XYZ file of C-alpha atoms in Angstrom:
417
model
C 20.847 14.871 -11.989
C 22.978 16.827 -13.916
C 22.786 20.584 -15.171
C 19.358 19.072 -17.001
C 15.942 21.228 -15.456
C 14.502 19.089 -12.910
C 10.797 18.181 -13.887
C 8.132 18.933 -11.390
C 4.373 16.900 -11.650
C 1.477 18.396 -10.243
C -1.178 15.104 -9.779
C -4.623 16.078 -9.539
C -6.492 12.731 -9.088
C -10.736 14.039 -9.432
C -13.949 12.443 -9.608
C -17.486 14.487 -10.028
C -15.982 17.938 -9.143
C -15.744 19.783 -12.327
C -16.607 23.119 -10.844
C -13.771 23.108 -8.526
C -11.103 21.359 -10.892
C -11.437 24.159 -13.401
C -9.975 26.861 -10.705
C -7.641 24.348 -9.621
C -6.071 23.772 -12.872
C -6.218 27.761 -13.582
C -3.846 28.071 -10.614
C -1.859 25.115 -11.548
C -1.023 26.357 -14.873
C -0.370 30.193 -13.853
C 3.147 29.209 -13.097
C 5.548 30.181 -16.158
C 7.726 27.380 -15.801
C 8.133 25.028 -18.516
C 9.421 22.503 -16.593
C 6.471 21.162 -14.772
C 3.532 18.965 -15.764
C -0.019 18.589 -14.446
C -1.260 15.201 -14.468
C -5.392 15.150 -13.824
C -6.640 11.522 -13.320
C -10.059 11.352 -13.766
C -11.908 8.529 -11.838
C -14.952 7.844 -14.517
C -16.559 11.191 -13.646
C -20.139 11.817 -15.093
C -20.081 15.097 -14.960
C -18.366 18.026 -17.406
C -14.844 16.997 -15.863
C -13.589 15.811 -19.303
C -14.868 18.860 -20.881
C -13.210 21.269 -18.368
C -9.484 19.856 -19.050
C -10.744 19.827 -23.288
C -11.236 23.695 -22.909
C -7.567 24.040 -22.070
C -4.911 24.503 -24.078
C -1.552 23.996 -22.478
C 1.150 21.320 -23.443
C 1.826 20.954 -19.991
C -1.678 19.170 -19.217
C -2.114 15.398 -19.345
C -5.607 13.930 -18.878
C -5.942 10.232 -17.965
C -8.621 8.035 -16.860
C -8.534 4.407 -15.515
C -12.084 3.953 -17.618
C -13.710 2.786 -14.644
C -14.877 3.303 -10.966
C -11.973 2.491 -8.942
C -10.914 3.389 -5.061
C -9.766 6.965 -4.187
C -6.510 4.934 -3.346
C -6.139 2.952 -6.806
C -6.550 6.610 -8.578
C -4.079 8.063 -7.112
C -1.889 5.110 -8.002
C -3.041 5.185 -11.335
C -2.322 8.959 -11.364
C 1.275 8.597 -10.315
C 2.055 5.919 -12.858
C 1.263 8.641 -15.771
C 3.483 11.523 -13.713
C 6.773 11.548 -15.164
C 8.585 14.063 -12.998
C 12.516 13.874 -10.727
C 9.463 15.168 -8.128
C 5.813 14.750 -7.842
C 3.366 16.964 -5.949
C -0.678 15.876 -5.352
C -3.597 18.004 -4.659
C -7.035 17.745 -4.453
C -8.925 18.945 -7.631
C -10.612 21.997 -4.980
C -6.899 22.862 -4.133
C -4.383 25.487 -5.511
C -1.186 26.202 -6.198
C 0.816 29.241 -5.815
C 3.163 30.435 -8.709
C 5.402 31.935 -6.406
C 5.938 29.090 -4.166
C 6.819 26.835 -7.134
C 9.655 29.079 -7.872
C 10.590 28.830 -4.568
C 10.602 24.980 -4.555
C 12.433 25.002 -7.677
C 15.617 27.115 -6.352
C 15.205 24.435 -3.217
C 15.331 21.521 -5.090
C 18.175 22.896 -7.670
C 19.959 24.032 -4.569
C 19.487 21.108 -2.057
C 18.343 18.158 -3.853
C 16.255 16.933 -0.424
C 14.268 13.558 -0.720
C 11.138 15.574 0.538
C 9.682 19.166 1.007
C 6.669 19.696 3.054
C 5.138 23.403 3.518
C 3.142 25.204 5.946
C -0.675 24.130 5.371
C -3.010 26.369 4.822
C -6.632 26.079 3.949
C -9.116 27.898 1.936
C -12.823 27.032 2.927
C -14.976 27.320 -0.137
C -18.755 28.730 -0.216
C -21.109 26.171 0.975
C -24.444 25.881 0.098
C -25.627 24.515 3.256
C -23.238 23.953 6.552
C -20.360 26.109 6.353
C -19.749 29.636 5.262
C -22.018 30.669 2.171
C -18.806 32.693 0.851
C -15.273 31.445 0.755
C -13.027 32.029 3.593
C -9.496 32.157 3.869
C -7.882 32.393 7.499
C -4.173 33.157 7.744
C -1.361 34.279 9.879
C 1.024 36.828 8.713
C 4.235 34.245 9.633
C 2.435 31.606 7.021
C 3.762 33.678 4.340
C 7.292 33.807 4.529
C 9.987 32.423 6.971
C 13.228 30.229 7.418
C 13.932 27.005 6.545
C 14.160 23.935 9.030
C 15.926 20.654 8.404
C 14.432 17.629 9.809
C 15.830 14.205 10.234
C 13.108 11.560 8.838
C 14.135 9.248 11.284
C 13.584 10.948 14.262
C 10.262 12.256 12.898
C 8.839 8.686 12.655
C 10.108 7.699 16.262
C 8.398 10.686 17.443
C 5.297 9.312 15.489
C 6.008 6.145 17.352
C 5.773 7.602 20.486
C 2.949 9.841 19.703
C 4.794 12.807 19.901
C 4.025 13.799 16.701
C 0.202 12.707 16.023
C -0.591 14.884 13.007
C 0.045 13.290 9.741
C 0.733 16.829 8.280
C 3.788 16.693 9.963
C 5.480 13.589 8.461
C 7.038 13.544 4.363
C 3.955 14.337 2.791
C 3.208 13.897 -1.092
C -0.106 15.338 -0.732
C 0.405 19.414 -0.327
C 4.194 18.175 -0.357
C 7.098 17.352 -2.555
C 8.514 13.935 -3.071
C 11.370 12.873 -4.828
C 11.714 10.099 -7.450
C 13.815 8.021 -5.228
C 11.527 7.951 -2.261
C 8.926 6.941 -4.618
C 10.802 4.147 -6.189
C 12.571 3.161 -2.923
C 8.529 2.793 -1.175
C 7.279 0.566 -4.312
C 10.632 -1.441 -4.005
C 9.046 -3.095 -0.628
C 5.358 -2.753 -0.883
C 4.926 -2.917 -4.872
C 2.615 0.016 -4.803
C 3.541 3.455 -3.614
C 0.218 3.981 -2.193
C -0.477 1.446 0.625
C -3.380 2.495 2.371
C -6.772 3.854 1.944
C -6.085 7.126 3.019
C -3.207 7.998 0.475
C -2.050 11.179 2.066
C -1.681 9.685 5.856
C -0.086 6.504 4.321
C 2.594 8.064 2.758
C 3.395 10.661 4.843
C 4.567 8.139 7.018
C 5.890 5.602 4.677
C 8.270 8.441 3.034
C 10.119 8.946 6.588
C 11.329 5.520 6.667
C 13.074 5.657 3.865
C 13.961 9.681 3.007
C 17.214 10.477 3.938
C 16.260 14.808 3.923
C 13.215 16.506 4.766
C 13.131 20.161 4.508
C 10.200 22.345 6.230
C 9.270 25.859 4.293
C 6.532 28.328 5.714
C 6.485 29.888 1.879
C 2.994 28.230 0.545
C 3.345 26.340 -2.474
C -0.181 24.662 -2.572
C -3.606 25.615 -1.183
C -5.790 23.292 0.612
C -9.351 23.760 -0.257
C -11.875 22.452 1.810
C -15.650 21.792 0.362
C -19.054 19.950 0.373
C -18.150 17.748 -1.871
C -14.470 16.973 -0.698
C -14.099 13.030 0.802
C -12.952 14.623 4.249
C -15.576 16.577 4.426
C -18.107 13.903 3.647
C -16.304 11.591 5.884
C -15.576 13.459 8.695
C -18.396 15.704 9.023
C -18.824 17.416 12.611
C -22.820 17.257 12.230
C -25.332 15.998 10.553
C -24.488 14.890 6.576
C -26.068 16.635 3.931
C -27.689 14.204 1.216
C -24.867 14.796 -0.984
C -22.131 14.006 1.650
C -23.870 10.871 2.578
C -23.818 9.673 -1.272
C -20.122 10.801 -1.272
C -19.209 8.735 1.782
C -21.293 5.523 1.077
C -19.330 5.473 -2.648
C -16.008 6.005 -0.682
C -16.640 3.117 1.594
C -17.924 0.747 -1.150
C -15.067 1.972 -3.722
C -12.373 0.979 -0.522
C -13.699 -2.118 0.339
C -13.574 -3.458 -3.155
C -10.085 -2.602 -3.388
C -7.213 -5.520 -3.164
C -5.706 -3.518 -0.412
C -8.268 -3.684 2.679
C -8.953 -0.319 4.459
C -6.614 0.378 7.631
C -9.003 0.308 9.899
C -13.052 -0.416 10.476
C -14.257 2.277 7.931
C -17.036 3.247 10.676
C -14.111 4.712 12.834
C -14.219 8.507 11.818
C -10.674 9.459 13.622
C -7.484 10.612 11.663
C -5.164 9.809 14.731
C -6.685 6.239 14.634
C -5.672 6.103 10.524
C -1.959 7.424 11.618
C -1.969 4.505 14.287
C -2.778 1.952 12.091
C -0.552 3.320 9.208
C 2.276 3.116 11.908
C 1.388 -0.520 12.582
C 1.269 -1.666 8.927
C 4.313 0.260 7.657
C 6.315 -1.471 10.690
C 5.018 -5.092 9.642
C 5.594 -4.501 5.903
C 8.852 -2.251 5.885
C 10.591 -2.587 9.042
C 9.899 -5.818 10.154
C 8.581 -5.155 13.147
C 11.583 -3.160 14.543
C 9.804 0.069 15.415
C 8.486 0.381 19.034
C 5.321 2.086 19.230
C 3.621 3.167 22.282
C 0.157 1.865 21.802
C -0.881 3.273 25.055
C -0.256 6.637 24.345
C -1.903 6.087 20.959
C -4.991 4.888 22.347
C -5.443 7.775 24.522
C -4.702 9.685 21.342
C -7.692 8.225 19.337
C -10.257 8.436 22.166
C -9.527 11.842 22.894
C -9.871 12.700 19.036
C -13.635 10.685 19.131
C -14.495 12.533 21.859
C -14.539 16.055 20.431
C -17.341 15.505 18.137
C -20.526 13.759 18.985
C -21.183 12.373 15.988
C -17.791 10.409 16.133
C -19.162 8.443 19.521
C -21.255 6.016 17.364
C -17.813 4.380 16.435
C -17.312 3.712 20.372
C -19.107 -0.279 19.930
C -15.971 -1.012 17.000
C -13.133 0.844 18.987
C -11.987 -2.105 21.485
C -11.689 -4.362 18.219
C -9.511 -1.770 16.503
C -7.226 -1.778 19.690
C -6.987 -5.504 20.204
C -5.927 -5.358 16.585
C -3.673 -3.035 16.993
C -2.025 -4.677 20.034
C -2.772 -8.258 21.095
C -1.701 -7.778 24.663
C -4.808 -4.707 24.798
C -7.081 -5.626 28.032
C -10.684 -4.755 27.212
C -12.106 -1.924 29.624
C -15.374 -0.287 29.439
C -14.712 2.860 27.246
C -18.123 4.810 28.071
C -20.873 4.437 30.087
C -23.799 3.030 28.165
C -26.214 5.955 29.224
C -23.644 8.214 28.251
C -23.103 6.863 24.757
C -26.884 7.123 24.490
C -26.799 10.624 24.921
C -24.026 11.381 22.679
C -26.037 9.568 19.990
C -29.060 11.655 20.405
C -26.576 14.902 20.338
C -25.052 13.537 17.275
C -28.331 12.701 15.516
C -29.664 16.146 16.676
C -26.502 17.753 14.898
C -25.143 19.819 17.856
C -21.714 19.781 18.602
C -19.844 21.406 21.570
C -18.743 24.957 21.629
C -14.987 25.084 21.183
C -12.760 28.217 22.226
C -11.007 28.821 18.826
C -7.206 30.952 18.963
C -7.635 34.188 17.447
C -6.209 34.807 13.870
C -4.577 37.867 12.459
C -6.404 38.269 9.598
C -8.961 36.760 7.107
C -10.174 37.231 3.601
C -13.698 36.506 1.895
C -12.470 35.187 -1.541
C -15.025 32.992 -3.824
C -12.435 30.549 -5.377
C -9.338 29.138 -4.758
C -7.900 30.752 -7.961
C -8.898 34.325 -6.155
C -7.298 33.028 -3.059
C -3.590 32.233 -5.472
C -3.858 35.735 -6.916
C -4.231 37.643 -3.743
C -1.594 35.584 -2.277
C 0.557 36.053 -5.379
C 0.137 39.903 -4.756
C 1.182 39.987 -1.164
C 4.097 37.948 -1.528
C 7.301 38.827 -3.012
C 10.123 36.553 -4.796
C 11.513 33.340 -3.288
C 13.152 33.718 -0.389
C 13.006 37.700 -0.280
C 11.498 38.738 3.051
C 12.155 42.332 2.319
C 9.782 42.381 -0.982
C 7.052 40.634 0.928
C 4.385 43.075 1.594
C 2.542 41.233 4.292
C 5.579 41.048 5.986
C 6.227 44.936 5.710
C 3.085 45.602 6.838
C 3.037 43.601 10.007
C 6.285 45.385 10.777
C 4.777 48.714 10.509
C 2.060 47.552 12.518
C 4.603 46.600 15.387
C 6.469 49.542 14.977
C 3.678 51.793 15.447
C 2.700 49.856 18.583
C 6.151 50.401 19.635
C 6.176 54.268 19.169
C 2.566 54.658 20.981
C 4.057 52.822 23.824
C 7.375 55.190 24.006
C 4.822 58.236 23.773
C 2.837 56.841 26.407
C 5.750 56.116 28.727
C 6.995 59.642 27.974
C 3.734 60.822 29.304
C 3.957 59.527 32.294
């Protein structure tokens, strides 16, 4: 790429979430980096999305729209066609970008020229009007903000997915809350015609990229923040309890547009299981990109999907189509009863009542009540230092002081004994 500055495209597909998009763009454009572009692809919104973008005066911002309702996958593909960067990042309209993270990322891109860079996944929960926290909430560990990078072998990572040693798509070569080179994007398109080849674009590309990437870096420094709100597609499709009316409409609209897409959904959309999407995408990628050469552990993946669906009562409504899904994935599969009918009836009732089983959660070192993703990014900026300067990281320094204080107290206690 010579001595010319690398261009980084930050792509934000959106649909009817102007109240979140405003703060998302505020964080995207907070970086002083002149060699980024921010592409907003508006999927025919009927709210104030256009006005939100028009109110921003920044030459790095581009606004495009297809002019009609299209599926989420198609909007991702349309948005990508308008991105001109050497590297591309996709985020959602309720997410955010950390300026310090962009500086760290640019440093790594120039120094190591990796095909893909992924980072620690930090989630901010927006204020909820109905189900969820009334105030915005960021949960974090000190280690989420700084640490050494890891060099991963994309081929080995893909094999780990095939064997179900890895099951979380976030462990793949993500373009959604990850950064992917133009070379990888073009290589995927050369085989499949389009880059996004699944109805859940982040799951699909996290796996497809592994088949063509030659280098993969994982860093702790957060470059983006993942937002979660009542109006997000993920929340609407996978709410663990009863849907709000708004979430029901979003889920129905998502399904209608996905089924109208020329690329059929990977699985029956009644199956609300992310591991099932990972499994189905492995099968599709193996067929379309690898000529069936990959060895996929079907039995282990069936165990993973069943275990995931048992976590939430509402997902158990999908049991009646699960055997058809397993048979489609593996013709050698023998149908077996997956659950007792009486047990399913009870699970259906539990789901309808909106009850969820209690789960023990790991304790977190800290949490902050913050009202928007922009305030989250601003806070992270104040507690993290320059790229790869742990000594300037106030959170790390605070944690070290805490550990040092605990050690001193232990030593004093021993002396007293």
